[in-house]
Short mmCIF file of C-alpha atoms in Angstrom, two decimals:
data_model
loop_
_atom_site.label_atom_id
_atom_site.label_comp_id
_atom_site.label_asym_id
_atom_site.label_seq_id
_atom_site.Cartn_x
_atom_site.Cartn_y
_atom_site.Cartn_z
CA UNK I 8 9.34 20.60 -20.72
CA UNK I 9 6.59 21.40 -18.01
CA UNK I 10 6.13 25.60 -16.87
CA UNK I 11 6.39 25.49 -13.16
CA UNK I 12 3.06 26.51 -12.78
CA UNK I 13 1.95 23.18 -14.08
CA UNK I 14 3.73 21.65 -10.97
CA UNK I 15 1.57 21.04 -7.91
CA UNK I 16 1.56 19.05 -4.73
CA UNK I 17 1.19 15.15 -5.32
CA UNK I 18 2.87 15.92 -8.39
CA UNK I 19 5.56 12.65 -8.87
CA UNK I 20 8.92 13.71 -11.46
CA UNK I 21 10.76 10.87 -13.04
CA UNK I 22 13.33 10.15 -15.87
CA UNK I 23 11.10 9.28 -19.38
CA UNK I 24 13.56 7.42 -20.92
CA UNK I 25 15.24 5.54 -17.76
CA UNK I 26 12.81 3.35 -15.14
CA UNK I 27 10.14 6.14 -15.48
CA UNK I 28 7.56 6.31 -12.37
CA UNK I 29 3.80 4.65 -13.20
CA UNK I 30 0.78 4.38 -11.38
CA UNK I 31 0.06 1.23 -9.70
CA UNK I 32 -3.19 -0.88 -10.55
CA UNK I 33 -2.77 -2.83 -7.23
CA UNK I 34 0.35 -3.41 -5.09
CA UNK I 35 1.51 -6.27 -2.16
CA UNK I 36 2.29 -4.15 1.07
CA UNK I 37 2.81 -5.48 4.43
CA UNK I 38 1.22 -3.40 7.24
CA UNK I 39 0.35 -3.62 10.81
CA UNK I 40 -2.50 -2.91 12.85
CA UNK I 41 -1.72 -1.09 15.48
CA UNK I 42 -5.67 -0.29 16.97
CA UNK I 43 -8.56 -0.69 15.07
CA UNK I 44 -11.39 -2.07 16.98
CA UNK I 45 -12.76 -5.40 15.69
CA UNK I 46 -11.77 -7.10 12.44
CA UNK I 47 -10.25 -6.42 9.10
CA UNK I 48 -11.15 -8.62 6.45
CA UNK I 49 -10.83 -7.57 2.44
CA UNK I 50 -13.39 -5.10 0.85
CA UNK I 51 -11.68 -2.61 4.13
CA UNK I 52 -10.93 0.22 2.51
CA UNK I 53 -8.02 2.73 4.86
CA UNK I 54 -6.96 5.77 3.98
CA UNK I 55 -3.49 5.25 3.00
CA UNK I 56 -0.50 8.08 3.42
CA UNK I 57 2.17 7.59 1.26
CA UNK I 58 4.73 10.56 0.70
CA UNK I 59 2.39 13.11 -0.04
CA UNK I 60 -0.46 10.77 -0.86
CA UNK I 61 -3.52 10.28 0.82
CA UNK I 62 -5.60 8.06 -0.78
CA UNK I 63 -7.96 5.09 0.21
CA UNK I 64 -7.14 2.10 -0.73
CA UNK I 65 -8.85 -1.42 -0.62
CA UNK I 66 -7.72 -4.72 0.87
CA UNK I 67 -8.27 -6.97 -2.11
CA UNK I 68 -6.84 -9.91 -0.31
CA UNK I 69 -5.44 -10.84 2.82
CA UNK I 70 -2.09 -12.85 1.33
CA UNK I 71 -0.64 -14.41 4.78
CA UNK I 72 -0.43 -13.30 8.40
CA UNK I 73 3.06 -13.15 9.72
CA UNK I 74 4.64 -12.25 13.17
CA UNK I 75 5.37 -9.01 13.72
CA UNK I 76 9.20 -9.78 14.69
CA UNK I 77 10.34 -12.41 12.70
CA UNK I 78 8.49 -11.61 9.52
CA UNK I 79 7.94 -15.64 9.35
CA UNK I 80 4.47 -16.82 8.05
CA UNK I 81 2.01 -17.54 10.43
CA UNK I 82 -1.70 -18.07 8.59
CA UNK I 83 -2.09 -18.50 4.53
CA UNK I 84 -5.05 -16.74 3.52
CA UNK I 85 -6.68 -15.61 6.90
CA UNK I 86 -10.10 -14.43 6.43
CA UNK I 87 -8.74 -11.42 9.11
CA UNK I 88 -6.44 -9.23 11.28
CA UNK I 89 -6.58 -8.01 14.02
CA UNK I 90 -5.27 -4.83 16.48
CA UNK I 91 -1.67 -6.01 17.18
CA UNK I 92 -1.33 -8.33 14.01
CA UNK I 93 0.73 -8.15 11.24
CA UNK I 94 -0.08 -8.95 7.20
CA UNK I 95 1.17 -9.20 3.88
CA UNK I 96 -1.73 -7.78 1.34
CA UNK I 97 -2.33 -7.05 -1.95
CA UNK I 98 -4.15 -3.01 -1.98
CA UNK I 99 -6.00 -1.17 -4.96
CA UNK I 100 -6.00 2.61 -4.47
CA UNK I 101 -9.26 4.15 -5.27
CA UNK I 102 -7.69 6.91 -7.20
CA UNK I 103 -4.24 6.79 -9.66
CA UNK I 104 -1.60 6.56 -7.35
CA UNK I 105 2.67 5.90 -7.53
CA UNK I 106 4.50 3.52 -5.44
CA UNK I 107 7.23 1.65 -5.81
CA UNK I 108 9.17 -1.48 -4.67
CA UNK I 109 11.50 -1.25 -1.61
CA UNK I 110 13.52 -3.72 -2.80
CA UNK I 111 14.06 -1.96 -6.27
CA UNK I 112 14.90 1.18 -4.98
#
């Protein structure tokens, strides 16, 4: 059991025994610039808000660059993105930090 005063902000509550939550090393997001002047290569490191997390976290690598509509692939690999582009890429937050597959959940 955990006192309520142990509880603080950030703080994420799962089941032990069933599925329980665990930090990620590195996870695949897709994101999309929306203005950002100049390029975005990996080794960019944006501060990420997720729920109540605000952490930085690193491009690693720049997976594929798809269109921002159709989700289809439009560049393997690119070496960037761009204001108005959209990408799948793999992330490492810079400090412990719980996400968690839309598709699972």
């Amino acid at each position: 059991n955990v006192s309520v005063k142990d509880i603080r902000r950030g703080n994420v509550a799962s089941d032990s025994k069933n599925d329980p939550a665990k930090e990620a090393a590195s996870f695949t997001a897709q994101v999309i610039v929306l203005n950002h002047p100049g390029q975005i290569g990996a080794g960019y490191a944006p501060v990420l808000d997720c729920h109540t997390a605000h952490i930085a976290c690193k491009f690693a690598e720049l997976i594929e660059k798809i269109d921002r509509r159709s989700g289809k692939v439009m560049e393997a690999s690119p070496k960037f993105v761009k204001s108005g582009d959209a990408a799948i890429v793999k992330l490492i937050p810079s400090k412990p930090m719980c996400v968690e597959s839309y598709k699972e959940y």
